[in-house]
Amino acid sequence: MVVIIVTGGAGFIGSNFIFHMLEKYPDCRIVCLDKLTYAGNLSTLASLMDNPKFRFVKLDICDREGVYKLFEEEHPDIVVNFAAESHVDRSIEAPTIFLQTNIIGTSVLMDACRKYGIKRYHQVSTDEVYGDLPLDRSDLFFTETRPLHTSSPYSSSKASADLLVLAYYRTYGLPVSISRCSNNYGPYHFPEKLIPLMIVNALADKPLPVYGKGENVRDWLYVEDHCKAIDLIIHKSRVGEVYNVGGHNEMKNIDIVKLICKELGKPESLITYVADRKGHDMRYAIDPTKIHNELGWLPETKFSDGIKKTIKWYLDNKEWWQTIISGEYKNYYEKMYGNR
Ligand code: NAD
Ligand code: TYD
């Protein structure tokens, strides 16, 4: 039995990763470690609560004692670190928690890996560590050798963590890997990020707040494709390596918002241009050649299909996001664990 600690598994990508791994590997046990911040929603994992191959532990990755105790109990083979403060706008308002979780938390997890031994520590990073590209240079892409050049407290904290991960590889020989993925979309995406926010606002006929002129470009990848890339990396890649993950699917924000209006049959008059984000990155664009050549990874879901599937998911799972909007999801942990 392979034991995998997945941190941040009650969030968007981590939960999708847990579902992917439990379905694909009958001999794997997943231990989900999550602090359940505002972004963690335990009800996402409700269907796994009685699965003997799954354990949920409410814990902060910065809690050294708690993390060491968990490693002693579980003897993990692999750790995949999704746990992070992940929203750029929040990092602009209050950076400190980003430094705490994203940098200090990463170091605590890696110290535990050093102390107890591990086959692989995988850091889930982001293309935002490269900064941005100009809109008028469609020939430029992020490769893994591009210098880190961050814009926001969020991306700076993620870049700091990446540097630490590579330092632990070089200094201590910790078997690490890093993936730097572009913007994800899909089920269980917290409705503060562009795509889910626009879907739930449009459904309620609320204004759709587009920052600046909506010209900023992001490179969108369906979340399942990201999960498959991480699965490949932790099983097949060389250690000490960084892999960019992205699907050559660049879209302007405004085009995405218009597409969502069209799919939902809502008028574009809901679109409201609001003040731009401070330091707003213009364009992200990943060159995924390395992961394709070394590991054979290619994205499987086209954006035109993925966005339809995602919208359908939000229509079919209104309760999931309505309990977030009402704040009721915070009670789920108490309900599940209050008497345990
Ligand atoms: P998310 O905000 O949806 O989930 C983060 C999870 O981490 C939540 O469940 C939260 O409770 C948990 N968490 C936060 N602080 C914690 C702490 N101190 N200890 C334990 N758990 C904690 O984020 P996401 O979108 O799923 O992103 C997951 C990872 O992927 C992040 O590291 C992010 O930087 C990276 N990433 C995200 C995207 C994207 O488009 N969403 C793209 C590339 C990389
Ligand atoms: P977001 O989903 O926050 O991801 P990131 O900033 O990590 O790329 O935002 C995606 C893009 O959408 C980004 O250019 C900011 C923009 N945006 C809006 O225009 N309006 C919004 O309400 C949000 C949340 C984002």
Short mmCIF file of C-alpha atoms and ligand atoms in Angstrom, two decimals:
data_model
loop_
_atom_site.label_atom_id
_atom_site.label_comp_id
_atom_site.label_asym_id
_atom_site.label_seq_id
_atom_site.Cartn_x
_atom_site.Cartn_y
_atom_site.Cartn_z
CA MET A 1 0.00 0.00 0.00
CA VAL A 2 1.42 3.35 -1.05
CA VAL A 3 0.62 6.11 1.45
CA ILE A 4 0.26 9.61 0.03
CA ILE A 5 -0.19 12.71 2.16
CA VAL A 6 -2.13 15.29 0.18
CA THR A 7 -2.08 18.71 1.82
CA GLY A 8 -4.80 21.22 0.94
CA GLY A 9 -7.01 18.36 -0.25
CA ALA A 10 -10.23 20.12 0.80
CA GLY A 11 -9.53 22.84 -1.76
CA PHE A 12 -10.13 22.97 -5.49
CA ILE A 13 -7.24 21.12 -7.15
CA GLY A 14 -6.31 18.97 -4.14
CA SER A 15 -9.80 17.45 -3.93
CA ASN A 16 -9.85 16.71 -7.65
CA PHE A 17 -6.42 15.08 -7.24
CA ILE A 18 -7.65 12.87 -4.38
CA PHE A 19 -10.63 11.66 -6.45
CA HIS A 20 -8.32 10.95 -9.39
CA MET A 21 -5.79 8.97 -7.31
CA LEU A 22 -8.31 6.87 -5.35
CA GLU A 23 -10.07 5.91 -8.56
CA LYS A 24 -6.89 5.07 -10.46
CA TYR A 25 -4.81 3.30 -7.79
CA PRO A 26 -6.59 0.59 -5.76
CA ASP A 27 -3.41 0.10 -3.68
CA CYS A 28 -3.10 3.68 -2.52
CA ARG A 29 -4.11 5.25 0.78
CA ILE A 30 -4.65 8.99 0.86
CA VAL A 31 -4.22 11.05 4.00
CA CYS A 32 -5.61 14.52 3.46
CA LEU A 33 -4.12 17.19 5.70
CA ASP A 34 -5.98 20.49 5.57
CA LYS A 35 -6.39 23.46 7.89
CA LEU A 36 -9.87 24.16 6.51
CA THR A 37 -9.35 27.85 5.91
CA TYR A 38 -12.17 29.76 4.19
CA ALA A 39 -11.04 27.98 0.96
CA GLY A 40 -11.28 24.46 2.38
CA ASN A 41 -14.65 22.78 2.11
CA LEU A 42 -14.84 19.39 3.75
CA SER A 43 -18.22 18.62 2.21
CA THR A 44 -16.36 18.25 -1.09
CA LEU A 45 -14.81 15.09 0.36
CA ALA A 46 -18.03 13.84 2.02
CA SER A 47 -18.29 10.79 -0.26
CA LEU A 48 -14.88 9.56 1.00
CA MET A 49 -15.44 9.85 4.73
CA ASP A 50 -16.23 6.14 5.15
CA ASN A 51 -13.63 4.94 2.66
CA PRO A 52 -10.99 2.89 4.54
CA LYS A 53 -8.34 4.09 2.10
CA PHE A 54 -8.97 7.70 3.04
CA ARG A 55 -8.26 9.71 6.19
CA PHE A 56 -8.91 13.38 6.82
CA VAL A 57 -6.83 15.29 9.37
CA LYS A 58 -7.57 18.92 10.22
CA LEU A 59 -4.12 20.41 10.59
CA ASP A 60 -2.07 23.47 9.68
CA ILE A 61 1.05 22.68 7.63
CA CYS A 62 2.86 25.25 9.79
CA ASP A 63 2.15 23.17 12.93
CA ARG A 64 5.49 21.36 13.20
CA GLU A 65 4.53 19.13 16.11
CA GLY A 66 1.25 18.11 14.48
CA VAL A 67 2.89 17.44 11.13
CA TYR A 68 5.68 15.32 12.68
CA LYS A 69 3.10 13.32 14.65
CA LEU A 70 1.16 12.63 11.47
CA PHE A 71 4.30 11.44 9.67
CA GLU A 72 5.07 9.11 12.62
CA GLU A 73 1.59 7.64 12.41
CA GLU A 74 1.32 7.31 8.64
CA HIS A 75 4.86 6.72 7.29
CA PRO A 76 4.00 8.39 3.97
CA ASP A 77 5.78 7.37 0.77
CA ILE A 78 4.83 10.52 -1.09
CA VAL A 79 3.78 14.03 -0.07
CA VAL A 80 1.98 16.29 -2.54
CA ASN A 81 1.70 19.86 -1.26
CA PHE A 82 -1.33 21.73 -2.54
CA ALA A 83 -1.91 23.62 0.72
CA ALA A 84 -1.59 27.33 0.11
CA GLU A 85 -3.24 30.67 0.31
CA SER A 86 -4.09 30.91 -3.37
CA HIS A 87 -5.96 34.11 -4.19
CA VAL A 88 -3.96 37.04 -5.60
CA ASP A 89 -6.50 39.69 -4.53
CA ARG A 90 -6.39 38.48 -0.92
CA SER A 91 -2.58 38.56 -0.99
CA ILE A 92 -2.72 42.22 -2.00
CA GLU A 93 -4.98 42.99 0.97
CA ALA A 94 -3.13 40.90 3.57
CA PRO A 95 0.20 39.34 2.56
CA THR A 96 1.41 37.89 5.87
CA ILE A 97 -0.64 34.69 5.91
CA PHE A 98 0.68 33.96 2.40
CA LEU A 99 4.25 34.06 3.68
CA GLN A 100 3.33 31.93 6.66
CA THR A 101 1.47 29.15 4.87
CA ASN A 102 3.15 29.18 1.47
CA ILE A 103 6.77 29.52 2.64
CA ILE A 104 7.02 28.45 6.30
CA GLY A 105 4.46 25.68 5.80
CA THR A 106 6.44 24.28 2.88
CA SER A 107 9.61 24.22 4.98
CA VAL A 108 7.86 22.41 7.85
CA LEU A 109 6.56 19.72 5.47
CA MET A 110 10.01 19.24 3.94
CA ASP A 111 11.65 19.07 7.38
CA ALA A 112 9.21 16.27 8.22
CA CYS A 113 10.15 14.52 4.97
CA ARG A 114 13.84 14.76 5.90
CA LYS A 115 13.24 13.52 9.44
CA TYR A 116 11.08 10.55 8.57
CA GLY A 117 12.26 9.74 5.02
CA ILE A 118 10.21 9.96 1.87
CA LYS A 119 10.28 8.68 -1.70
CA ARG A 120 9.02 11.95 -3.19
CA TYR A 121 8.04 15.43 -2.04
CA HIS A 122 6.06 17.22 -4.75
CA GLN A 123 5.44 20.96 -4.66
CA VAL A 124 2.41 22.23 -6.56
CA SER A 125 3.51 25.59 -7.86
CA THR A 126 2.23 28.05 -10.43
CA ASP A 127 3.16 29.77 -13.67
CA GLU A 128 2.76 33.06 -11.80
CA VAL A 129 6.31 32.64 -10.44
CA TYR A 130 7.58 33.75 -13.87
CA GLY A 131 5.76 37.09 -13.72
CA ASP A 132 3.99 38.08 -16.91
CA LEU A 133 4.54 38.43 -20.65
CA PRO A 134 3.60 41.40 -22.83
CA LEU A 135 0.37 41.16 -24.85
CA ASP A 136 2.13 42.04 -28.12
CA ARG A 137 4.69 39.21 -28.01
CA SER A 138 2.70 36.08 -28.81
CA ASP A 139 6.02 34.38 -29.69
CA LEU A 140 7.10 34.35 -26.00
CA PHE A 141 6.28 31.52 -23.57
CA PHE A 142 7.38 30.50 -20.08
CA THR A 143 9.96 27.71 -20.11
CA GLU A 144 11.36 26.12 -16.95
CA THR A 145 14.65 28.02 -17.33
CA ARG A 146 13.00 31.44 -17.33
CA PRO A 147 14.09 33.50 -14.30
CA LEU A 148 11.54 33.94 -11.52
CA HIS A 149 10.16 37.48 -11.64
CA THR A 150 7.05 37.84 -9.50
CA SER A 151 4.41 40.55 -9.28
CA SER A 152 2.09 39.87 -6.32
CA PRO A 153 2.64 38.81 -2.71
CA TYR A 154 0.97 35.52 -3.71
CA SER A 155 3.34 34.75 -6.57
CA SER A 156 6.32 35.95 -4.53
CA SER A 157 5.45 33.54 -1.74
CA LYS A 158 5.06 30.67 -4.23
CA ALA A 159 8.40 31.53 -5.87
CA SER A 160 10.08 31.63 -2.45
CA ALA A 161 8.71 28.18 -1.72
CA ASP A 162 10.04 26.88 -5.06
CA LEU A 163 13.51 28.19 -4.22
CA LEU A 164 13.36 26.48 -0.83
CA VAL A 165 12.28 23.20 -2.42
CA LEU A 166 15.22 23.27 -4.82
CA ALA A 167 17.54 24.22 -1.93
CA TYR A 168 16.37 21.17 0.06
CA TYR A 169 17.16 19.02 -2.99
CA ARG A 170 20.65 20.42 -3.42
CA THR A 171 21.57 20.77 0.25
CA TYR A 172 19.93 17.70 1.80
CA GLY A 173 19.31 15.52 -1.25
CA LEU A 174 15.54 15.50 -0.55
CA PRO A 175 13.83 13.80 -3.54
CA VAL A 176 11.69 16.68 -4.72
CA SER A 177 9.82 17.73 -7.84
CA ILE A 178 7.92 20.90 -8.74
CA SER A 179 5.08 21.51 -11.20
CA ARG A 180 4.25 25.02 -12.37
CA CYS A 181 0.79 25.01 -13.82
CA SER A 182 -1.30 27.63 -15.55
CA ASN A 183 -4.83 28.66 -14.42
CA ASN A 184 -7.08 25.69 -13.69
CA TYR A 185 -10.86 25.50 -14.01
CA GLY A 186 -13.39 22.76 -13.27
CA PRO A 187 -15.57 21.35 -10.46
CA TYR A 188 -15.12 22.47 -6.82
CA HIS A 189 -13.45 25.77 -7.78
CA PHE A 190 -14.06 28.30 -5.00
CA PRO A 191 -16.40 31.05 -6.25
CA GLU A 192 -13.95 33.90 -5.68
CA LYS A 193 -11.86 33.02 -8.77
CA LEU A 194 -12.76 34.33 -12.22
CA ILE A 195 -14.66 31.41 -13.82
CA PRO A 196 -16.76 30.18 -10.87
CA LEU A 197 -17.44 33.74 -9.69
CA MET A 198 -18.79 34.70 -13.10
CA ILE A 199 -20.94 31.55 -13.29
CA VAL A 200 -22.57 32.02 -9.89
CA ASN A 201 -23.03 35.78 -10.34
CA ALA A 202 -24.55 35.34 -13.78
CA LEU A 203 -26.95 32.70 -12.44
CA ALA A 204 -28.11 35.24 -9.84
CA ASP A 205 -28.29 38.04 -12.46
CA LYS A 206 -25.64 39.93 -10.47
CA PRO A 207 -22.99 42.22 -12.03
CA LEU A 208 -19.96 40.48 -13.53
CA PRO A 209 -16.94 42.47 -12.29
CA VAL A 210 -14.22 42.57 -14.95
CA TYR A 211 -10.93 44.14 -13.83
CA GLY A 212 -9.54 46.92 -16.04
CA LYS A 213 -10.40 46.39 -19.68
CA GLY A 214 -10.60 42.59 -19.42
CA GLU A 215 -7.69 42.27 -21.86
CA ASN A 216 -5.48 40.22 -19.54
CA VAL A 217 -4.71 36.76 -20.87
CA ARG A 218 -4.61 33.52 -18.89
CA ASP A 219 -3.72 30.03 -20.15
CA TRP A 220 -6.60 27.80 -18.96
CA LEU A 221 -6.28 24.09 -18.19
CA TYR A 222 -9.02 21.68 -17.11
CA VAL A 223 -8.25 20.58 -13.54
CA GLU A 224 -8.25 16.85 -14.37
CA ASP A 225 -5.41 17.39 -16.84
CA HIS A 226 -3.38 19.08 -14.09
CA CYS A 227 -4.05 16.16 -11.73
CA LYS A 228 -2.89 13.69 -14.39
CA ALA A 229 0.30 15.70 -14.89
CA ILE A 230 1.10 15.59 -11.16
CA ASP A 231 0.34 11.85 -11.08
CA LEU A 232 2.85 11.32 -13.92
CA ILE A 233 5.50 13.51 -12.28
CA ILE A 234 5.38 11.83 -8.86
CA HIS A 235 5.59 8.36 -10.42
CA LYS A 236 7.85 8.86 -13.44
CA SER A 237 9.90 12.04 -13.33
CA ARG A 238 13.51 12.54 -12.34
CA VAL A 239 13.99 14.14 -8.93
CA GLY A 240 15.13 17.74 -8.55
CA GLU A 241 13.22 18.77 -11.69
CA VAL A 242 10.70 21.47 -12.48
CA TYR A 243 7.89 20.83 -15.01
CA ASN A 244 5.68 23.48 -16.58
CA VAL A 245 2.09 22.34 -17.11
CA GLY A 246 -0.26 24.11 -19.51
CA GLY A 247 -2.38 23.45 -22.55
CA HIS A 248 -1.69 26.31 -24.99
CA ASN A 249 -5.14 27.69 -24.31
CA GLU A 250 -4.77 31.42 -23.96
CA MET A 251 -7.94 33.47 -23.49
CA LYS A 252 -8.69 37.08 -22.66
CA ASN A 253 -10.73 37.47 -19.46
CA ILE A 254 -13.45 39.39 -21.27
CA ASP A 255 -13.88 36.60 -23.84
CA ILE A 256 -14.33 34.07 -21.04
CA VAL A 257 -16.94 36.22 -19.33
CA LYS A 258 -18.83 36.71 -22.60
CA LEU A 259 -18.70 32.97 -23.27
CA ILE A 260 -20.17 32.25 -19.83
CA CYS A 261 -23.00 34.74 -20.51
CA LYS A 262 -23.69 33.03 -23.82
CA GLU A 263 -23.68 29.50 -22.35
CA LEU A 264 -26.05 30.56 -19.56
CA GLY A 265 -28.29 32.65 -21.81
CA LYS A 266 -27.54 35.81 -19.79
CA PRO A 267 -27.14 39.32 -21.25
CA GLU A 268 -23.68 40.85 -21.63
CA SER A 269 -25.13 43.95 -19.99
CA LEU A 270 -24.34 42.20 -16.68
CA ILE A 271 -20.65 42.84 -17.40
CA THR A 272 -19.34 45.68 -15.24
CA TYR A 273 -15.85 47.06 -15.69
CA VAL A 274 -14.28 47.75 -12.29
CA ALA A 275 -10.94 49.18 -11.08
CA ASP A 276 -7.98 47.12 -12.18
CA ARG A 277 -6.08 44.80 -9.82
CA LYS A 278 -2.87 46.42 -8.49
CA GLY A 279 0.20 45.10 -10.35
CA HIS A 280 -2.11 43.06 -12.61
CA ASP A 281 -0.14 40.53 -14.70
CA MET A 282 -0.94 40.93 -18.42
CA ARG A 283 -0.35 37.52 -19.92
CA TYR A 284 0.61 34.02 -18.79
CA ALA A 285 1.61 31.41 -21.38
CA ILE A 286 3.21 28.06 -20.61
CA ASP A 287 5.54 26.11 -22.86
CA PRO A 288 4.79 22.48 -21.86
CA THR A 289 7.42 20.88 -24.16
CA LYS A 290 9.48 19.39 -21.31
CA ILE A 291 6.66 17.43 -19.64
CA HIS A 292 5.46 16.30 -23.06
CA ASN A 293 8.88 15.07 -24.22
CA GLU A 294 9.98 13.51 -20.91
CA LEU A 295 6.72 12.10 -19.58
CA GLY A 296 4.37 12.02 -22.57
CA TRP A 297 1.83 14.37 -20.94
CA LEU A 298 -0.68 16.17 -23.13
CA PRO A 299 -3.90 17.91 -22.10
CA GLU A 300 -6.98 15.83 -22.94
CA THR A 301 -9.88 18.25 -22.41
CA LYS A 302 -10.38 21.03 -24.95
CA PHE A 303 -11.49 24.36 -23.47
CA SER A 304 -14.74 24.34 -25.44
CA ASP A 305 -15.69 21.02 -23.80
CA GLY A 306 -14.19 21.77 -20.39
CA ILE A 307 -16.06 25.04 -19.93
CA LYS A 308 -19.37 23.36 -20.84
CA LYS A 309 -18.67 20.55 -18.37
CA THR A 310 -17.75 23.09 -15.71
CA ILE A 311 -20.88 25.20 -16.21
CA LYS A 312 -23.00 22.04 -16.10
CA TRP A 313 -21.29 21.02 -12.86
CA TYR A 314 -22.18 24.37 -11.24
CA LEU A 315 -25.76 24.01 -12.45
CA ASP A 316 -26.00 20.43 -11.13
CA ASN A 317 -24.30 21.22 -7.81
CA LYS A 318 -25.94 24.43 -6.69
CA GLU A 319 -25.97 23.27 -3.09
CA TRP A 320 -22.15 23.04 -3.05
CA TRP A 321 -21.64 26.71 -3.91
CA GLN A 322 -24.80 28.06 -2.28
CA THR A 323 -23.60 26.77 1.10
CA ILE A 324 -20.31 28.59 0.46
CA ILE A 325 -22.07 31.83 -0.31
CA SER A 326 -24.25 31.50 2.79
CA GLY A 327 -21.21 30.54 4.90
CA GLU A 328 -22.95 27.34 5.99
CA TYR A 329 -20.13 25.11 4.70
CA LYS A 330 -18.08 26.14 7.72
CA ASN A 331 -20.39 24.02 9.89
CA TYR A 332 -19.68 20.84 7.99
CA TYR A 333 -16.54 19.94 9.95
CA GLU A 334 -18.41 20.24 13.25
CA LYS A 335 -21.19 18.06 11.88
CA MET A 336 -18.78 15.37 10.64
CA TYR A 337 -16.20 15.47 13.41
CA GLY A 338 -17.93 17.17 16.34
CA ASN A 339 -18.65 13.86 18.09
CA ARG A 340 -15.65 11.83 16.90
P1 NAD B 1 -7.60 26.50 -2.88
O1 NAD B 1 -7.48 27.86 -2.28
O2 NAD B 1 -8.88 26.08 -3.54
O3 NAD B 1 -7.28 25.40 -1.76
C1 NAD B 1 -6.26 25.54 -0.83
C2 NAD B 1 -6.47 24.52 0.28
O4 NAD B 1 -5.36 24.61 1.18
C3 NAD B 1 -7.74 24.75 1.10
O5 NAD B 1 -8.41 23.52 1.30
C4 NAD B 1 -7.21 25.32 2.40
O6 NAD B 1 -8.04 25.00 3.53
C5 NAD B 1 -5.87 24.63 2.50
N1 NAD B 1 -4.90 25.38 3.34
C6 NAD B 1 -4.63 26.71 3.29
N2 NAD B 1 -3.72 27.02 4.22
C7 NAD B 1 -3.39 25.87 4.86
C8 NAD B 1 -2.49 25.55 5.89
N3 NAD B 1 -1.75 26.48 6.52
N4 NAD B 1 -2.40 24.25 6.29
C9 NAD B 1 -3.15 23.29 5.71
N5 NAD B 1 -4.03 23.55 4.73
C10 NAD B 1 -4.14 24.83 4.30
O7 NAD B 1 -6.37 26.39 -3.90
P2 NAD B 1 -6.24 25.60 -5.29
O8 NAD B 1 -6.73 26.48 -6.37
O9 NAD B 1 -6.79 24.23 -5.14
O10 NAD B 1 -4.67 25.55 -5.42
C11 NAD B 1 -3.93 24.45 -4.88
C12 NAD B 1 -2.46 24.66 -5.15
O11 NAD B 1 -2.24 24.77 -6.55
C13 NAD B 1 -1.90 25.94 -4.55
O12 NAD B 1 -0.61 25.66 -4.05
C14 NAD B 1 -1.82 26.91 -5.72
O13 NAD B 1 -0.76 27.82 -5.53
C15 NAD B 1 -1.54 25.96 -6.86
N6 NAD B 1 -2.01 26.39 -8.19
C16 NAD B 1 -3.32 26.77 -8.38
C17 NAD B 1 -3.75 27.11 -9.65
C18 NAD B 1 -5.19 27.49 -9.91
O14 NAD B 1 -5.51 27.89 -11.03
N7 NAD B 1 -6.10 27.36 -8.96
C19 NAD B 1 -2.86 27.07 -10.73
C20 NAD B 1 -1.53 26.68 -10.50
C21 NAD B 1 -1.13 26.33 -9.23
P1 TYD B 2 -8.11 34.69 -10.86
O1 TYD B 2 -9.16 33.66 -11.11
O2 TYD B 2 -8.11 35.42 -9.56
O3 TYD B 2 -6.72 33.97 -11.13
P2 TYD B 2 -5.22 34.61 -11.24
O4 TYD B 2 -5.25 36.02 -10.80
O5 TYD B 2 -4.45 33.75 -10.30
O6 TYD B 2 -4.84 34.44 -12.67
O7 TYD B 2 -8.20 35.79 -12.00
C1 TYD B 2 -8.07 35.43 -13.36
C2 TYD B 2 -8.10 36.71 -14.17
O8 TYD B 2 -9.40 37.30 -14.06
C3 TYD B 2 -7.13 37.78 -13.68
O9 TYD B 2 -6.60 38.48 -14.80
C4 TYD B 2 -7.99 38.70 -12.85
C5 TYD B 2 -9.34 38.62 -13.53
N1 TYD B 2 -10.52 38.78 -12.65
C6 TYD B 2 -11.52 39.70 -13.01
O10 TYD B 2 -11.44 40.41 -14.01
N2 TYD B 2 -12.60 39.80 -12.17
C7 TYD B 2 -12.73 39.06 -11.03
O11 TYD B 2 -13.74 39.24 -10.31
C8 TYD B 2 -11.70 38.12 -10.71
C9 TYD B 2 -11.81 37.27 -9.47
C10 TYD B 2 -10.63 38.01 -11.55
#
